[in-house]
Amino acid sequence: MDRNTDNEVLHTAIGWLDDGAAVTLITVVRTWGSSPRRPGALMAIQAEGRVVGSVSGGCVEDDLVQRVLRGDFEDPRPQQIEYGISTGTTRRVGLPCGGRLALVVETLHNATQLRTVLAHMTARERIVRRVCLQTGATQLQPPSDDDDALRLDGDHLYKAFGPAWRMLIIGAGELARRVAQLALMLDYAVTLCDPRPEYVNGWEVEGTVQVSTAPETFLPAFAPDPQTVVLALAHAPQLEDAALAAALQTKAFYIGALGSQKNQQARLQRLQRMGLSPQQRARLHGPVGLDIGSRTPAEIAIAITAALIAARNTAAQTLPQTARQHG
């Protein structure tokens, strides 16, 4: 199962609800300044104070737990609360970053709707959960083409739940292993594709899927979408070129390949001979990763994942203001 942050929060909250415990679900709906979590971030608190997810990176979670234990959120109607709106509040809950965030807090007693949301996420389908802030009534609805990740519209909160970020790594090896380990921590569902038994033996990166099909054969079935990253890390043209050519004709968010500048130019020439247009070839990031002087596999993996973080954050900045809600 894909276990991105939303998935983890929902999965855990469902377990608590199935055990008979009430759950407080908290959603970040707006941020100002140096708030570390984006609008849409989730946190769930079990009735006895157990926590999954976060809304501030640690600044206000303890205060929210204490408020749950005191019963501050037992009203069936959602509450809208803010942190960091005054110097006193900032000192009380420990917001040294000077940020400010607005939250919507709901108390849940039934897991049925969350289970439906989780099922859609597992099937890589988007679904929108609408919350009436006046009554607490909730409804699931299909997304429209222009649905933002999160929207606060008058008396309603809309949060879209969608497919987890995915990563397809072509080529096993020490670098691929390090990239996979970091990617798992960054909410990617990671698939390794390498038909070479001498490379994949001993892969053993827990939480990843391993495929021994030829990459160019597997890639159409994998169906890269706008939340998919494809990385060719084998440094082996015979294994990677056909798969990269196929990936560059999909809607994959990011496609990168390992190698020097000289290798990248040779790769682009091969892709040109395979019929790829200049626009398609321009989508290939190579040499993949930020230029931070990396030399060891661990350092190169950090450079690669840092480039992905930068690309994702840059893409997030292009979302409409209603989605980002940054003041």
Coordinates of N, CA, C and O in Angstrom, one line a residue, residues 68-225:
V68 N -7.2 18.4 23.3 CA -8.0 17.2 23.1 C -8.3 16.5 24.4 O -9.4 16.0 24.7
L69 N -7.3 16.3 25.2 CA -7.4 15.6 26.5 C -8.4 16.4 27.4 O -9.1 15.8 28.3
R70 N -8.4 17.7 27.3 CA -9.4 18.5 28.1 C -10.8 18.5 27.6 O -11.7 18.9 28.2
G71 N -11.0 18.0 26.4 CA -12.3 17.9 25.8 C -12.7 19.2 25.1 O -13.9 19.5 24.9
D72 N -11.7 20.0 24.7 CA -12.0 21.3 24.0 C -12.7 21.2 22.7 O -13.4 22.1 22.2
F73 N -12.6 20.0 22.0 CA -13.1 19.9 20.7 C -14.3 18.9 20.6 O -14.5 18.3 19.5
E74 N -15.0 18.7 21.6 CA -16.1 17.7 21.6 C -17.4 18.2 20.9 O -18.2 17.4 20.6
D75 N -17.5 19.5 20.6 CA -18.6 20.0 19.8 C -18.6 19.3 18.5 O -17.6 19.2 17.8
P76 N -19.8 18.8 18.0 CA -19.8 18.1 16.7 C -19.5 19.0 15.5 O -19.2 18.6 14.4
R77 N -19.6 20.3 15.7 CA -19.3 21.3 14.7 C -17.8 21.5 14.6 O -17.1 21.6 15.7
P78 N -17.2 21.6 13.5 CA -15.8 21.9 13.4 C -15.4 23.3 14.0 O -16.3 24.2 14.0
Q79 N -14.2 23.4 14.5 CA -13.7 24.6 15.0 C -12.6 25.1 14.1 O -11.8 24.4 13.7
Q80 N -12.5 26.5 14.0 CA -11.4 27.1 13.3 C -10.6 27.8 14.3 O -11.1 28.7 15.1
I81 N -9.3 27.5 14.4 CA -8.4 28.1 15.4 C -7.2 28.5 14.7 O -6.8 28.0 13.6
E82 N -6.5 29.5 15.4 CA -5.2 30.0 14.8 C -4.2 30.0 15.9 O -4.4 30.1 17.1
Y83 N -2.9 29.8 15.5 CA -1.8 29.8 16.3 C -0.8 30.9 15.8 O -0.7 31.0 14.6
G84 N -0.1 31.6 16.7 CA 0.8 32.6 16.4 C 0.3 33.9 16.1 O 0.9 34.8 15.5
I85 N -1.0 34.2 16.5 CA -1.6 35.5 16.2 C -1.3 36.5 17.2 O -1.6 37.7 17.0
S86 N -0.6 36.2 18.3 CA -0.2 37.2 19.2 C 1.1 36.7 19.9 O 1.5 35.6 19.8
T87 N 1.9 37.7 20.4 CA 3.1 37.3 21.1 C 2.9 36.4 22.2 O 3.7 35.4 22.4
G88 N 1.8 36.6 23.0 CA 1.5 35.7 24.1 C 1.3 34.3 23.6 O 1.8 33.3 24.2
T89 N 0.5 34.1 22.6 CA 0.2 32.8 22.0 C 1.5 32.2 21.5 O 1.7 31.0 21.7
T90 N 2.3 32.9 20.8 CA 3.5 32.4 20.3 C 4.4 31.9 21.4 O 5.0 30.8 21.3
R91 N 4.5 32.6 22.5 CA 5.4 32.1 23.6 C 4.7 30.9 24.3 O 5.4 29.9 24.6
R92 N 3.4 30.9 24.4 CA 2.7 29.8 25.1 C 2.9 28.4 24.4 O 3.1 27.4 25.0
V93 N 2.8 28.4 23.1 CA 2.9 27.2 22.3 C 4.2 27.0 21.6 O 4.4 26.0 20.9
G94 N 5.1 27.9 21.8 CA 6.5 27.6 21.3 C 6.5 27.8 19.8 O 6.9 26.9 19.0
L95 N 6.2 29.0 19.2 CA 6.3 29.3 17.8 C 7.5 30.2 17.6 O 7.3 31.3 17.2
P96 N 8.7 29.8 17.8 CA 9.9 30.7 17.7 C 10.1 31.1 16.2 O 10.8 32.0 16.0
C97 N 9.6 30.3 15.3 CA 9.8 30.6 13.9 C 9.0 31.9 13.5 O 9.3 32.4 12.4
G98 N 8.1 32.3 14.3 CA 7.4 33.5 14.0 C 6.3 33.3 13.0 O 5.6 34.3 12.5
G99 N 6.0 32.1 12.6 CA 4.9 31.8 11.7 C 3.6 31.9 12.3 O 3.4 32.1 13.5
R100 N 2.6 31.7 11.5 CA 1.2 31.7 11.9 C 0.4 30.7 11.0 O 0.7 30.6 9.8
L101 N -0.5 30.0 11.7 CA -1.3 29.0 10.9 C -2.7 29.0 11.4 O -3.0 29.2 12.6
A102 N -3.6 28.7 10.5 CA -5.0 28.5 10.8 C -5.4 27.0 10.6 O -4.9 26.4 9.6
L103 N -6.2 26.5 11.5 CA -6.5 25.1 11.4 C -8.0 24.9 11.5 O -8.7 25.7 12.1
V104 N -8.5 23.8 10.9 CA -9.9 23.3 11.1 C -9.8 22.0 11.9 O -9.0 21.1 11.5
V105 N -10.5 22.0 13.0 CA -10.5 20.8 13.9 C -11.9 20.1 13.9 O -12.9 20.8 14.1
E106 N -11.9 18.8 13.6 CA -13.1 18.0 13.6 C -12.9 16.9 14.6 O -11.8 16.3 14.7
T107 N -14.0 16.5 15.2 CA -14.0 15.3 16.0 C -14.8 14.2 15.3 O -16.0 14.4 14.9
L108 N -14.2 13.0 15.0 CA -14.8 11.9 14.3 C -15.1 10.8 15.2 O -14.4 10.5 16.1
H109 N -16.2 10.1 14.9 CA -16.6 8.9 15.6 C -16.8 7.7 14.7 O -17.1 6.6 15.2
N110 N -16.7 7.9 13.4 CA -17.0 6.8 12.5 C -16.0 6.8 11.4 O -15.6 7.8 10.9
A111 N -15.5 5.6 11.0 CA -14.4 5.4 10.0 C -14.9 5.2 8.6 O -14.1 5.1 7.7
T112 N -16.2 5.1 8.4 CA -16.7 4.7 7.1 C -16.2 5.6 6.0 O -15.7 5.2 4.9
Q113 N -16.4 6.9 6.2 CA -16.0 7.9 5.1 C -14.5 7.9 4.9 O -14.0 7.9 3.7
L114 N -13.7 7.8 6.0 CA -12.3 7.8 5.8 C -11.8 6.5 5.1 O -10.9 6.5 4.3
R115 N -12.5 5.4 5.3 CA -12.2 4.2 4.7 C -12.4 4.3 3.1 O -11.6 3.8 2.3
T116 N -13.5 5.0 2.8 CA -13.7 5.2 1.3 C -12.6 6.1 0.7 O -12.2 5.8 -0.4
V117 N -12.2 7.1 1.4 CA -11.1 8.0 0.9 C -9.9 7.2 0.7 O -9.2 7.3 -0.3
L118 N -9.5 6.4 1.7 CA -8.3 5.6 1.7 C -8.4 4.6 0.5 O -7.4 4.3 -0.2
A119 N -9.6 4.0 0.2 CA -9.7 3.1 -0.9 C -9.4 3.8 -2.2 O -8.8 3.3 -3.1
H120 N -9.9 5.0 -2.4 CA -9.6 5.8 -3.6 C -8.2 6.1 -3.7 O -7.6 6.0 -4.8
M121 N -7.5 6.4 -2.6 CA -6.1 6.7 -2.7 C -5.3 5.5 -3.1 O -4.4 5.5 -3.9
T122 N -5.7 4.3 -2.5 CA -5.0 3.1 -2.8 C -5.2 2.7 -4.3 O -4.2 2.2 -4.9
A123 N -6.3 3.1 -4.9 CA -6.6 2.8 -6.3 C -6.0 3.9 -7.2 O -6.3 3.9 -8.4
R124 N -5.3 4.9 -6.6 CA -4.7 6.0 -7.3 C -5.8 6.8 -8.0 O -5.7 7.2 -9.2
E125 N -6.8 7.1 -7.3 CA -7.9 7.9 -7.7 C -8.1 9.1 -6.8 O -7.9 9.0 -5.6
R126 N -8.4 10.3 -7.4 CA -8.6 11.5 -6.6 C -10.0 11.6 -6.1 O -11.0 11.2 -6.8
I127 N -10.2 12.1 -4.9 CA -11.5 12.3 -4.4 C -11.5 13.5 -3.5 O -10.4 13.8 -2.9
V128 N -12.6 14.3 -3.4 CA -12.6 15.5 -2.6 C -13.5 15.3 -1.4 O -14.7 14.8 -1.6
R129 N -13.1 15.6 -0.2 CA -13.9 15.6 1.0 C -14.3 17.0 1.3 O -13.5 17.9 1.5
R130 N -15.6 17.2 1.4 CA -16.2 18.5 1.7 C -16.7 18.6 3.1 O -17.5 17.7 3.5
V131 N -16.3 19.6 3.9 CA -16.8 19.7 5.3 C -17.5 21.0 5.4 O -17.0 22.1 5.1
C132 N -18.7 20.9 5.9 CA -19.5 22.1 6.2 C -19.1 22.6 7.6 O -19.2 21.9 8.6
L133 N -18.5 23.8 7.6 CA -18.0 24.3 8.9 C -19.0 24.8 9.8 O -18.8 25.0 11.0
Q134 N -20.3 24.9 9.4 CA -21.4 25.3 10.3 C -22.0 24.2 11.0 O -22.4 24.3 12.1
T135 N -22.1 23.0 10.3 CA -22.8 21.9 10.8 C -22.0 20.7 11.1 O -22.3 19.8 11.9
G136 N -20.8 20.6 10.4 CA -20.0 19.4 10.6 C -20.3 18.3 9.6 O -19.6 17.3 9.5
A137 N -21.3 18.5 8.8 CA -21.7 17.5 7.8 C -20.6 17.4 6.7 O -20.0 18.4 6.3
T138 N -20.3 16.2 6.3 CA -19.3 15.9 5.3 C -19.8 15.2 4.2 O -20.8 14.4 4.3
Q139 N -19.1 15.3 3.0 CA -19.6 14.7 1.8 C -18.4 14.4 0.9 O -17.4 15.2 0.9
L140 N -18.4 13.3 0.3 CA -17.3 12.9 -0.7 C -17.8 13.2 -2.1 O -19.0 12.9 -2.4
Q141 N -17.0 13.8 -2.9 CA -17.4 14.1 -4.3 C -16.3 14.0 -5.2 O -15.1 14.1 -4.9
P142 N -16.6 13.7 -6.5 CA -15.5 13.6 -7.5 C -14.8 14.9 -7.7 O -15.5 16.0 -7.6
P143 N -13.5 14.9 -8.0 CA -12.9 16.2 -8.3 C -13.2 16.7 -9.6 O -13.6 16.0 -10.6
S144 N -13.1 18.1 -9.8 CA -13.2 18.7 -11.1 C -11.8 18.9 -11.6 O -10.8 18.8 -10.9
D145 N -11.7 19.3 -12.8 CA -10.4 19.5 -13.5 C -9.6 20.6 -12.8 O -8.4 20.5 -12.8
D146 N -10.3 21.6 -12.2 CA -9.5 22.7 -11.6 C -9.5 22.6 -10.1 O -9.3 23.6 -9.4
D147 N -9.8 21.5 -9.5 CA -9.8 21.4 -8.0 C -8.4 21.6 -7.5 O -7.4 21.0 -8.0
D148 N -8.3 22.4 -6.5 CA -7.0 22.6 -5.8 C -6.9 21.6 -4.7 O -7.8 20.8 -4.4
A149 N -5.6 21.4 -4.2 CA -5.4 20.5 -3.2 C -6.2 20.8 -1.9 O -6.7 19.9 -1.2
L150 N -6.4 22.1 -1.7 CA -7.2 22.5 -0.5 C -7.8 23.9 -0.9 O -7.2 24.7 -1.5
R151 N -9.1 24.0 -0.5 CA -9.8 25.2 -0.7 C -10.8 25.5 0.4 O -11.5 24.6 0.9
L152 N -10.7 26.7 0.9 CA -11.6 27.2 2.0 C -12.6 28.2 1.3 O -12.2 29.3 1.0
D153 N -13.8 27.8 1.2 CA -14.8 28.5 0.4 C -16.0 28.9 1.2 O -16.9 28.0 1.4
G154 N -16.0 30.0 1.9 CA -17.2 30.4 2.7 C -17.3 29.4 3.9 O -16.4 29.3 4.7
D155 N -18.4 28.7 3.9 CA -18.7 27.8 5.0 C -18.2 26.4 4.8 O -18.6 25.5 5.5
H156 N -17.5 26.2 3.7 CA -17.0 24.8 3.4 C -15.5 24.7 3.2 O -14.9 25.6 2.7
L157 N -15.0 23.6 3.7 CA -13.6 23.2 3.4 C -13.6 22.1 2.5 O -14.3 21.1 2.6
Y158 N -12.8 22.2 1.4 CA -12.6 21.2 0.4 C -11.2 20.7 0.5 O -10.2 21.5 0.3
K159 N -11.0 19.4 0.7 CA -9.6 18.9 0.6 C -9.6 17.7 -0.3 O -10.4 16.8 -0.2
A160 N -8.7 17.8 -1.3 CA -8.6 16.7 -2.3 C -7.6 15.7 -1.8 O -6.5 16.1 -1.3
F161 N -7.9 14.5 -1.9 CA -7.0 13.3 -1.6 C -6.7 12.7 -2.9 O -7.6 12.3 -3.7
G162 N -5.5 12.5 -3.2 CA -5.1 11.9 -4.5 C -4.1 10.9 -4.4 O -3.6 10.5 -3.3
P163 N -3.6 10.4 -5.6 CA -2.6 9.4 -5.6 C -1.3 9.9 -5.0 O -0.9 11.1 -5.1
A164 N -0.6 9.0 -4.3 CA 0.7 9.3 -3.7 C 1.7 9.6 -4.8 O 1.6 9.1 -5.9
W165 N 2.7 10.3 -4.4 CA 3.8 10.5 -5.3 C 4.5 9.1 -5.5 O 4.6 8.3 -4.6
R166 N 4.9 8.8 -6.8 CA 5.5 7.5 -7.1 C 6.9 7.8 -7.7 O 7.1 8.8 -8.3
M167 N 7.8 6.8 -7.5 CA 9.1 6.9 -8.1 C 9.4 5.5 -8.7 O 9.3 4.5 -8.1
L168 N 9.8 5.6 -10.0 CA 10.3 4.4 -10.7 C 11.8 4.5 -10.9 O 12.3 5.5 -11.5
I169 N 12.6 3.6 -10.2 CA 14.0 3.6 -10.4 C 14.4 2.5 -11.3 O 14.1 1.4 -11.1
I170 N 15.2 2.9 -12.4 CA 15.7 1.9 -13.3 C 17.1 1.6 -13.0 O 18.0 2.5 -13.1
G171 N 17.4 0.4 -12.6 CA 18.8 0.0 -12.3 C 19.0 0.0 -10.8 O 18.9 1.0 -10.1
A172 N 19.3 -1.3 -10.3 CA 19.7 -1.4 -8.9 C 21.1 -1.1 -8.7 O 21.9 -0.8 -9.6
G173 N 21.5 -1.0 -7.4 CA 22.9 -0.6 -7.1 C 22.9 0.2 -5.8 O 21.8 0.5 -5.2
E174 N 24.1 0.5 -5.3 CA 24.2 1.2 -4.1 C 23.5 2.6 -4.2 O 22.8 3.0 -3.2
L175 N 23.7 3.3 -5.3 CA 23.1 4.7 -5.4 C 21.6 4.5 -5.4 O 20.9 5.3 -4.7
A176 N 21.1 3.6 -6.2 CA 19.6 3.4 -6.2 C 19.1 3.0 -4.8 O 18.0 3.5 -4.5
R177 N 19.8 2.2 -4.1 CA 19.3 1.9 -2.7 C 19.3 3.1 -1.9 O 18.3 3.3 -1.1
R178 N 20.3 4.0 -1.9 CA 20.2 5.2 -1.1 C 19.1 6.1 -1.5 O 18.4 6.8 -0.7
V179 N 18.9 6.3 -2.9 CA 17.8 7.1 -3.3 C 16.5 6.6 -2.9 O 15.6 7.3 -2.4
A180 N 16.3 5.3 -3.0 CA 15.0 4.7 -2.5 C 14.8 4.9 -1.1 O 13.6 5.2 -0.6
Q181 N 15.8 4.8 -0.2 CA 15.6 5.0 1.2 C 15.2 6.4 1.5 O 14.3 6.7 2.3
L182 N 15.8 7.4 0.8 CA 15.4 8.8 1.0 C 14.0 9.1 0.5 O 13.3 9.8 1.1
A183 N 13.7 8.5 -0.7 CA 12.4 8.7 -1.3 C 11.3 8.2 -0.5 O 10.2 8.8 -0.4
L184 N 11.5 7.1 0.2 CA 10.5 6.6 1.1 C 10.2 7.6 2.2 O 9.0 7.8 2.6
M185 N 11.2 8.3 2.7 CA 11.0 9.3 3.7 C 10.3 10.5 3.2 O 9.7 11.3 4.0
L186 N 10.3 10.7 1.9 CA 9.7 11.9 1.2 C 8.3 11.6 0.6 O 7.8 12.3 -0.2
D187 N 7.7 10.5 1.1 CA 6.3 10.1 0.7 C 6.2 9.6 -0.7 O 5.1 9.6 -1.3
Y188 N 7.3 9.0 -1.2 CA 7.2 8.4 -2.5 C 6.9 6.9 -2.3 O 7.4 6.2 -1.4
A189 N 6.0 6.3 -3.2 CA 5.9 4.9 -3.3 C 7.0 4.5 -4.4 O 6.9 4.9 -5.5
V190 N 7.9 3.6 -4.0 CA 9.1 3.4 -4.8 C 9.0 2.0 -5.5 O 8.8 1.0 -4.8
T191 N 9.3 2.0 -6.8 CA 9.4 0.7 -7.5 C 10.7 0.7 -8.2 O 11.2 1.6 -8.8
L192 N 11.4 -0.4 -8.0 CA 12.7 -0.7 -8.6 C 12.5 -1.6 -9.8 O 11.9 -2.7 -9.7
C193 N 13.0 -1.3 -11.0 CA 12.9 -2.1 -12.2 C 14.3 -2.4 -12.7 O 15.0 -1.5 -13.1
D194 N 14.6 -3.7 -12.6 CA 15.9 -4.1 -13.1 C 15.9 -5.6 -13.4 O 15.6 -6.4 -12.5
P195 N 16.0 -6.0 -14.7 CA 15.9 -7.5 -15.0 C 17.2 -8.2 -14.7 O 17.3 -9.4 -15.0
R196 N 18.3 -7.6 -14.3 CA 19.6 -8.2 -14.1 C 19.7 -8.8 -12.7 O 19.9 -8.1 -11.7
P197 N 19.7 -10.2 -12.6 CA 19.7 -10.8 -11.3 C 20.9 -10.5 -10.5 O 20.9 -10.4 -9.3
E198 N 22.1 -10.3 -11.2 CA 23.3 -10.0 -10.5 C 23.3 -8.7 -9.8 O 24.1 -8.4 -8.8
Y199 N 22.4 -7.8 -10.2 CA 22.3 -6.5 -9.5 C 21.2 -6.4 -8.5 O 21.3 -5.7 -7.5
V200 N 20.1 -7.1 -8.7 CA 19.0 -7.0 -7.8 C 19.1 -8.0 -6.6 O 18.4 -7.7 -5.6
N201 N 19.9 -9.0 -6.7 CA 20.1 -9.8 -5.5 C 20.6 -9.0 -4.3 O 21.6 -8.3 -4.4
G202 N 19.9 -9.2 -3.2 CA 20.3 -8.4 -2.0 C 19.8 -7.0 -2.0 O 20.3 -6.2 -1.2
W203 N 18.8 -6.6 -2.9 CA 18.3 -5.3 -2.8 C 17.7 -4.9 -1.5 O 18.1 -4.1 -0.8
E204 N 16.7 -5.7 -1.0 CA 16.2 -5.6 0.4 C 16.0 -4.2 0.9 O 16.4 -3.9 2.0
V205 N 15.3 -3.3 0.2 CA 14.9 -2.0 0.7 C 13.5 -2.2 1.1 O 12.6 -2.2 0.2
E206 N 13.2 -2.3 2.4 CA 11.9 -2.5 2.9 C 10.9 -1.4 2.5 O 11.3 -0.2 2.5
G207 N 9.8 -1.7 2.0 CA 8.8 -0.7 1.6 C 8.8 -0.4 0.1 O 8.0 0.4 -0.4
T208 N 9.7 -1.1 -0.7 CA 9.7 -0.8 -2.1 C 9.2 -2.1 -2.8 O 9.2 -3.2 -2.3
V209 N 8.8 -1.9 -4.1 CA 8.3 -2.9 -5.0 C 9.5 -3.2 -6.0 O 10.1 -2.3 -6.5
Q210 N 9.7 -4.5 -6.2 CA 10.8 -4.9 -7.1 C 10.3 -5.6 -8.3 O 9.5 -6.6 -8.2
V211 N 10.7 -5.2 -9.5 CA 10.2 -5.7 -10.7 C 11.3 -6.2 -11.6 O 12.3 -5.4 -11.7
S212 N 11.3 -7.4 -12.1 CA 12.4 -7.9 -12.9 C 12.1 -7.8 -14.4 O 12.9 -8.3 -15.2
T213 N 11.0 -7.2 -14.8 CA 10.7 -7.0 -16.3 C 11.6 -6.0 -16.9 O 12.1 -5.1 -16.2
A214 N 11.9 -6.1 -18.2 CA 12.6 -5.1 -18.9 C 12.0 -3.7 -18.7 O 10.7 -3.6 -18.8
P215 N 12.7 -2.6 -18.4 CA 12.1 -1.3 -18.1 C 11.2 -0.8 -19.2 O 10.1 -0.3 -18.9
E216 N 11.6 -1.0 -20.5 CA 10.7 -0.5 -21.6 C 9.5 -1.3 -21.7 O 8.4 -0.7 -22.2
T217 N 9.5 -2.5 -21.2 CA 8.2 -3.3 -21.2 C 7.3 -3.0 -20.1 O 6.1 -2.9 -20.2
F218 N 8.0 -2.7 -18.9 CA 7.2 -2.4 -17.7 C 6.6 -1.0 -17.7 O 5.5 -0.8 -17.2
L219 N 7.3 -0.1 -18.3 CA 6.9 1.3 -18.2 C 5.5 1.7 -18.6 O 4.8 2.4 -18.0
P220 N 5.0 1.1 -19.8 CA 3.6 1.4 -20.2 C 2.6 1.0 -19.1 O 1.6 1.7 -18.9
A221 N 2.8 -0.2 -18.5 CA 1.9 -0.7 -17.5 C 2.0 0.2 -16.2 O 1.0 0.4 -15.5
F222 N 3.2 0.7 -16.0 CA 3.4 1.6 -14.8 C 2.6 2.9 -15.0 O 2.2 3.5 -14.0
A223 N 2.5 3.3 -16.2 CA 1.7 4.5 -16.6 C 2.1 5.7 -15.8 O 1.3 6.2 -15.0
P224 N 3.3 6.3 -16.0 CA 3.7 7.5 -15.3 C 2.7 8.6 -15.5 O 2.2 8.9 -16.6
D225 N 2.3 9.3 -14.4 CA 1.4 10.4 -14.4 C 2.1 11.6 -13.8 O 3.2 11.6 -13.5

